[in-house]
Coordinates of C-alpha atoms and ligand atoms in Angstrom, one line a residue:
M23 CA -77.3 240.9 112.2
S24 CA -75.7 237.7 113.4
T25 CA -72.2 239.1 113.2
L26 CA -73.2 242.2 115.1
L27 CA -75.0 240.0 117.7
L28 CA -71.9 237.8 118.1
D29 CA -69.7 240.9 118.4
A30 CA -72.0 242.4 121.0
L31 CA -71.9 239.2 123.1
N32 CA -68.2 238.8 122.7
Q33 CA -67.7 242.2 124.2
K34 CA -69.6 241.1 127.3
A35 CA -68.0 237.7 127.4
D36 CA -65.4 238.4 130.1
A37 CA -68.1 239.3 132.7
F38 CA -70.0 236.1 132.0
I39 CA -66.9 234.0 131.9
S40 CA -66.2 235.3 135.5
L41 CA -69.8 234.5 136.4
R42 CA -69.6 231.0 135.0
R43 CA -66.4 230.3 136.9
D44 CA -67.9 231.7 140.1
I45 CA -70.8 229.2 139.7
H46 CA -68.2 226.5 138.8
R47 CA -66.3 227.2 142.1
H48 CA -69.6 226.8 144.1
P49 CA -71.3 223.7 142.7
E50 CA -74.5 222.5 144.3
L51 CA -76.2 219.2 144.1
A52 CA -79.8 218.5 142.9
F53 CA -82.5 220.6 144.7
D54 CA -79.7 222.2 146.8
E55 CA -79.0 225.0 144.2
H56 CA -79.7 227.8 146.8
R57 CA -76.7 230.0 146.1
T58 CA -76.9 229.5 142.3
S59 CA -80.7 230.2 142.1
A60 CA -80.3 233.3 144.4
L61 CA -77.5 234.5 142.1
V62 CA -79.6 233.9 138.9
A63 CA -82.6 235.6 140.5
E64 CA -80.6 238.7 141.6
K65 CA -79.1 239.1 138.1
L66 CA -82.5 238.7 136.3
Q67 CA -84.2 241.2 138.7
S68 CA -81.4 243.7 138.2
W69 CA -82.1 243.6 134.4
G70 CA -85.8 244.1 134.8
Y71 CA -87.2 240.6 134.7
A72 CA -90.1 239.6 136.9
V73 CA -88.7 236.6 138.9
E74 CA -90.6 233.8 140.6
R75 CA -88.5 231.5 142.8
G76 CA -89.5 228.3 144.5
L77 CA -90.8 226.4 141.5
G78 CA -89.7 222.8 141.9
G79 CA -87.8 223.7 145.1
T80 CA -84.8 225.7 143.9
G81 CA -86.1 226.4 140.3
L82 CA -87.0 229.8 139.1
V83 CA -88.5 231.7 136.1
G84 CA -87.6 235.1 134.9
Q85 CA -90.2 236.8 132.7
L86 CA -89.8 239.8 130.4
V87 CA -92.8 241.1 128.4
R88 CA -92.2 243.6 125.7
G89 CA -94.5 245.1 123.1
D90 CA -97.9 243.7 122.2
G91 CA -96.7 240.4 120.6
Q92 CA -98.9 237.4 121.6
R93 CA -96.3 234.7 121.3
R94 CA -94.7 233.1 124.4
L95 CA -91.2 231.5 124.4
G96 CA -89.6 229.3 127.0
L97 CA -85.8 228.9 127.2
R98 CA -84.4 226.4 129.7
A99 CA -81.1 226.1 131.5
D100 CA -80.2 223.6 134.2
M101 CA -78.2 224.5 137.4
D102 CA -77.2 221.4 139.3
A103 CA -73.8 219.8 139.8
L104 CA -72.7 216.2 140.3
P105 CA -71.3 214.1 143.2
I106 CA -67.9 213.9 141.6
H107 CA -64.5 215.1 143.1
E108 CA -63.0 217.6 140.7
A109 CA -59.6 216.8 139.3
T110 CA -59.0 219.6 136.8
G111 CA -56.6 221.5 139.0
L112 CA -57.9 224.7 137.4
P113 CA -57.9 228.1 139.4
H114 CA -61.7 228.0 139.3
A115 CA -62.0 224.4 140.4
S116 CA -64.8 223.5 142.9
C117 CA -64.3 224.6 146.5
H118 CA -66.8 221.9 147.6
A119 CA -65.1 218.5 148.0
G120 CA -66.9 215.8 146.2
V121 CA -69.2 218.1 144.3
M122 CA -68.4 219.3 140.8
H123 CA -70.0 221.0 137.7
A124 CA -68.9 218.0 135.6
C125 CA -71.8 218.4 133.1
G126 CA -71.4 222.0 132.2
H127 CA -74.7 223.2 133.8
D128 CA -72.7 226.2 135.1
G129 CA -72.1 227.1 131.4
H130 CA -75.7 226.5 130.4
T131 CA -76.8 228.9 133.2
A132 CA -74.2 231.5 132.3
M133 CA -75.1 231.3 128.6
L134 CA -78.8 231.9 129.3
L135 CA -78.0 234.8 131.7
A136 CA -75.8 236.5 129.1
A137 CA -78.6 236.2 126.6
A138 CA -81.0 237.5 129.3
Q139 CA -79.0 240.6 129.9
H140 CA -78.6 241.3 126.1
L141 CA -82.3 240.8 125.5
A142 CA -83.3 243.1 128.4
Q143 CA -80.9 245.8 127.3
S144 CA -81.1 245.8 123.6
G145 CA -83.4 242.9 122.5
D146 CA -85.6 243.7 119.6
F147 CA -88.7 241.5 120.2
S148 CA -92.4 241.7 121.0
G149 CA -94.0 239.1 123.1
T150 CA -93.3 237.1 126.3
L151 CA -89.9 235.7 127.2
N152 CA -89.9 233.0 129.9
L153 CA -86.4 232.0 131.1
I154 CA -86.6 228.7 133.0
F155 CA -83.7 227.8 135.3
Q156 CA -84.4 224.3 136.6
P157 CA -82.9 222.3 139.5
A158 CA -81.9 218.7 139.5
E159 CA -81.5 217.6 135.9
E160 CA -79.1 214.9 136.9
G161 CA -81.6 212.2 137.8
G162 CA -83.8 214.2 140.1
G163 CA -86.4 215.2 137.6
G164 CA -86.3 218.9 138.4
A165 CA -88.2 219.7 135.2
L166 CA -91.1 217.5 136.3
R167 CA -91.1 219.1 139.8
M168 CA -91.3 222.6 138.2
M169 CA -94.2 221.4 136.0
D170 CA -95.9 219.9 139.1
D171 CA -95.6 223.3 140.6
G172 CA -97.5 224.8 137.7
L173 CA -94.7 226.0 135.4
F174 CA -96.7 225.9 132.2
E175 CA -100.0 227.0 133.8
K176 CA -98.3 230.1 135.3
Y177 CA -96.0 230.7 132.3
P178 CA -97.6 229.3 129.2
C179 CA -95.2 228.8 126.3
D180 CA -95.9 228.2 122.6
A181 CA -92.5 226.5 122.3
V182 CA -89.5 225.6 124.6
F183 CA -85.9 225.2 123.7
A184 CA -82.8 223.9 125.6
M185 CA -79.1 223.5 124.8
H186 CA -76.4 221.1 126.2
N187 CA -72.7 221.2 125.6
M188 CA -71.1 218.0 124.1
P189 CA -67.5 217.1 124.3
G190 CA -66.1 215.3 121.2
I191 CA -67.8 217.8 118.8
P192 CA -65.8 220.8 117.5
Q193 CA -66.1 223.8 119.8
G194 CA -69.1 226.0 118.9
R195 CA -70.7 223.6 116.4
L196 CA -74.4 223.5 116.8
V197 CA -76.0 220.0 116.4
L198 CA -79.8 219.6 115.9
R199 CA -82.0 216.7 115.4
E200 CA -85.7 216.3 114.6
G201 CA -87.6 213.4 116.3
A202 CA -86.3 211.2 119.0
A203 CA -83.0 212.5 120.2
M204 CA -82.4 211.1 123.6
A205 CA -83.4 207.9 125.3
S206 CA -85.9 207.0 127.9
S207 CA -84.3 205.6 131.0
D208 CA -86.1 203.2 133.4
Y209 CA -84.8 201.7 136.6
V210 CA -85.8 198.2 137.7
T211 CA -85.0 196.3 140.9
V212 CA -85.8 192.6 140.9
T213 CA -85.9 190.8 144.2
L214 CA -85.9 187.0 144.0
T215 CA -86.9 185.1 147.1
G216 CA -86.2 181.4 147.3
V217 CA -85.6 179.0 150.2
G218 CA -82.2 179.2 151.8
G219 CA -80.3 176.1 152.8
H220 CA -77.1 174.1 153.1
G221 CA -74.9 174.2 150.0
A222 CA -74.6 170.4 150.3
M223 CA -78.3 169.8 150.1
P224 CA -79.6 171.9 147.2
H225 CA -82.7 169.7 146.8
R226 CA -83.9 171.0 150.2
A227 CA -83.6 174.7 149.0
A228 CA -85.0 176.9 146.2
D229 CA -81.9 178.6 144.9
P230 CA -82.3 182.3 143.9
V231 CA -78.6 182.4 142.6
V232 CA -79.4 179.9 139.8
A233 CA -82.6 181.8 139.0
A234 CA -80.8 185.1 138.9
A235 CA -78.1 183.8 136.6
S236 CA -80.7 182.4 134.2
I237 CA -82.7 185.6 134.3
V238 CA -79.5 187.6 133.3
M239 CA -79.1 185.4 130.3
A240 CA -82.7 185.3 129.4
L241 CA -82.8 189.1 129.4
Q242 CA -80.2 189.2 126.7
T243 CA -82.9 187.9 124.3
V244 CA -85.2 190.8 124.8
V245 CA -83.3 193.2 122.6
S246 CA -82.1 190.6 120.2
R247 CA -85.4 188.7 119.7
N248 CA -88.3 191.0 120.7
I249 CA -87.3 194.4 119.4
D250 CA -87.2 195.5 115.7
P251 CA -83.5 195.3 114.8
L252 CA -83.7 198.8 113.3
Q253 CA -84.8 200.3 116.7
M254 CA -82.5 201.2 119.6
A255 CA -82.9 199.4 122.9
V256 CA -80.6 198.8 125.9
V257 CA -81.1 196.3 128.7
T258 CA -78.2 196.4 131.2
V259 CA -78.0 194.4 134.4
G260 CA -75.7 196.7 136.3
A261 CA -75.8 194.9 139.7
L262 CA -76.4 191.4 140.9
H263 CA -76.2 190.6 144.6
A264 CA -76.6 187.2 146.3
G265 CA -75.1 185.2 148.9
K266 CA -72.0 185.4 151.2
A267 CA -70.5 181.9 151.6
N268 CA -69.7 179.0 149.4
N269 CA -71.7 176.5 151.4
V270 CA -74.8 178.5 151.9
I271 CA -77.7 178.8 149.5
P272 CA -79.0 182.3 150.1
Q273 CA -82.6 183.2 150.8
S274 CA -82.7 185.9 148.2
A275 CA -81.0 187.7 145.3
T276 CA -81.4 191.1 143.8
L277 CA -80.8 192.5 140.3
E278 CA -80.6 196.2 139.2
L279 CA -81.4 197.0 135.6
S280 CA -81.1 200.0 133.4
V281 CA -83.6 199.9 130.4
R282 CA -83.4 202.5 127.6
A283 CA -85.3 203.1 124.4
L284 CA -85.7 205.9 121.7
D285 CA -89.3 205.1 120.9
R286 CA -92.3 205.1 123.2
E287 CA -93.7 201.8 121.8
V288 CA -90.3 200.1 122.1
R289 CA -90.2 201.3 125.7
T290 CA -93.6 199.7 126.4
R291 CA -92.6 196.5 124.7
L292 CA -89.4 196.3 126.7
E293 CA -91.3 196.5 130.0
Q294 CA -93.8 193.8 128.9
R295 CA -91.1 191.4 127.8
I296 CA -88.8 192.0 130.8
K297 CA -91.6 191.5 133.3
A298 CA -92.9 188.4 131.6
L299 CA -89.5 186.8 131.2
I300 CA -88.6 187.4 134.8
A301 CA -91.9 186.0 136.1
A302 CA -91.6 182.9 133.9
Q303 CA -88.0 182.3 134.8
A304 CA -88.6 182.7 138.5
A305 CA -91.6 180.3 138.4
S306 CA -89.5 177.7 136.5
F307 CA -87.0 177.7 139.4
E308 CA -89.6 177.8 142.1
V309 CA -88.6 181.2 143.5
R310 CA -90.7 184.3 143.8
A311 CA -89.9 187.5 141.9
Q312 CA -90.8 191.0 143.0
I313 CA -90.3 193.6 140.3
D314 CA -90.1 197.2 141.2
W315 CA -90.3 199.2 137.9
R316 CA -89.4 202.9 138.3
P317 CA -90.0 205.0 135.2
G318 CA -87.2 207.4 134.7
Y319 CA -86.9 210.1 132.1
A320 CA -89.1 209.9 129.0
V321 CA -87.9 209.7 125.4
L322 CA -86.9 213.2 124.3
V323 CA -88.7 214.0 121.0
N324 CA -87.9 217.2 119.1
T325 CA -90.9 218.4 117.2
P326 CA -90.5 219.1 113.4
D327 CA -91.6 222.7 113.1
E328 CA -89.7 223.9 116.1
T329 CA -86.6 222.0 115.1
A330 CA -86.8 223.5 111.6
F331 CA -87.0 226.9 113.2
A332 CA -84.1 226.2 115.6
R333 CA -82.0 225.1 112.5
E334 CA -82.7 228.3 110.7
V335 CA -81.6 230.3 113.7
A336 CA -78.4 228.2 113.9
L337 CA -77.6 228.7 110.2
E338 CA -78.2 232.4 110.5
L339 CA -75.9 232.7 113.5
V340 CA -72.9 230.5 112.6
G341 CA -73.4 229.5 108.9
D342 CA -73.8 226.0 107.5
E343 CA -70.1 225.1 108.0
R344 CA -70.8 224.9 111.8
V345 CA -74.2 223.4 111.9
T346 CA -75.2 219.7 111.9
L347 CA -78.8 219.7 110.7
Q348 CA -79.6 216.1 111.8
G349 CA -77.2 214.7 114.4
P350 CA -77.2 211.2 115.8
A351 CA -79.5 210.2 118.6
V352 CA -78.0 209.7 122.0
T353 CA -78.6 206.9 124.5
G354 CA -78.2 209.2 127.4
S355 CA -81.4 210.8 128.9
E356 CA -82.5 214.3 129.8
D357 CA -85.5 215.5 131.8
F358 CA -86.2 218.3 129.3
A359 CA -88.1 215.4 127.6
F360 CA -90.9 216.0 130.1
M361 CA -91.3 219.6 129.0
L362 CA -91.3 218.5 125.3
E363 CA -94.2 216.1 126.2
R364 CA -96.2 219.2 127.1
V365 CA -95.0 221.9 124.8
P366 CA -93.5 221.6 121.3
G367 CA -89.8 222.5 121.1
S368 CA -86.3 221.4 120.4
Y369 CA -83.1 220.5 122.3
L370 CA -79.7 221.0 120.7
F371 CA -76.1 220.4 121.4
I372 CA -73.2 222.8 121.2
G373 CA -69.7 221.3 120.7
N374 CA -67.4 221.6 123.7
G375 CA -64.3 220.7 121.7
D376 CA -62.8 217.7 120.0
G377 CA -59.5 215.9 119.2
D378 CA -56.8 216.7 121.8
S379 CA -58.4 219.9 123.1
A380 CA -59.3 220.3 126.7
G381 CA -63.0 220.6 125.8
A382 CA -63.0 217.0 124.5
C383 CA -62.9 215.5 128.0
M384 CA -66.3 213.8 128.4
V385 CA -69.0 215.2 130.7
H386 CA -69.2 213.4 134.2
N387 CA -65.4 213.0 134.1
P388 CA -63.5 214.6 137.0
G389 CA -61.3 216.3 134.4
Y390 CA -64.1 218.0 132.5
D391 CA -64.7 221.7 132.2
F392 CA -67.2 223.8 130.2
N393 CA -65.5 225.6 127.3
D394 CA -65.8 229.3 127.9
A395 CA -65.4 230.0 124.2
N396 CA -69.0 228.8 123.9
L397 CA -70.4 231.4 126.2
P398 CA -70.8 234.2 123.6
I399 CA -72.0 231.7 120.9
G400 CA -74.6 230.0 123.1
A401 CA -75.8 233.4 124.4
A402 CA -76.0 234.9 120.9
Y403 CA -77.9 231.8 119.8
W404 CA -80.5 232.3 122.5
A405 CA -80.8 236.0 121.9
L406 CA -81.3 235.5 118.1
L407 CA -83.8 232.7 118.6
A408 CA -85.8 234.8 121.0
Q409 CA -85.8 237.8 118.6
R410 CA -86.8 235.6 115.7
F411 CA -89.6 233.8 117.7
L412 CA -91.1 236.8 119.4
V413 CA -92.2 238.9 116.5
Ligands
ZN510 ZN1 -75.0 215.1 133.1
ZN511 ZN1 -76.0 217.7 131.7

């Protein structure tokens, strides 16, 4: 079965590699994926899918119902590119200056389309197949926007799955993980307001620079003293802005933090401690602190049953030599986490290449490109998973 399926998708690979490269040449930023979503919609319609566009702006769903099966499956791909100027020099390099498919979402879209065509033309399944093409995975929360527009009310799913390529892992290797797999990511802006004054008369001022410096150091104790050493947490102060001249005590200072965790309780504890430390530190220096806490993506948690199922499909397709059953967690984040808060499911990685191969170049690097050798494997994986789920 799996060899036949891989053969079938290998035969169609050239067409989908051309399609992938066409999408790569025309990258579009978050919520601006008009050309890409029109292309996806047109393909899906031509294969008999019922298509609804405009979910979450440029997102869309293609639905195919077959037989009298009652189960409903969701498969998700992302479509957006990044504000990076491509430096691959490839013939299919981006024709939009400063915009690039540097995370392989062109490949994810093409893999799901190849599976869509196969399933429509020769898929042996009974039930409801929902193919979800989302905008704005790169920080824009496109998944959440589609859900706000009624994604799972209009297209209920018993399980959802998504796949991302990963450089540094051998090409075509499938990596799964049960439980927390990707981190939550919160953004924090701290504005410290003191009393500006002359650098020669610090006693007549309230110095936000000293308070900011002390806060940066105090924040280093949150992970080391307040979080279980066996848990993952990150508190990074990525920006600190204050002052312009050596003899002027500025009126204010700002800090920008990135806060990450792999556990919902750890995430809550980080927020409590960071807010308390900043407030207490600021008070001790007689400055005011305003904390703007913006929750980003949630912890991505793969549910046990669906991950076990996704592993079985991986083993059936490529064999245990090319499957990692429980890969490491990743400190990056992914908005598929929001879908997994609503619907059980699993998110897996497919190796983009390792060692000295071209596929080893990390995502978000201007030299990155999706490895086209993964197109038939990823498509066959989706097709097999759909046929095993919708029975
Ligand atoms: Zn990315
Ligand atoms: Zn990505």
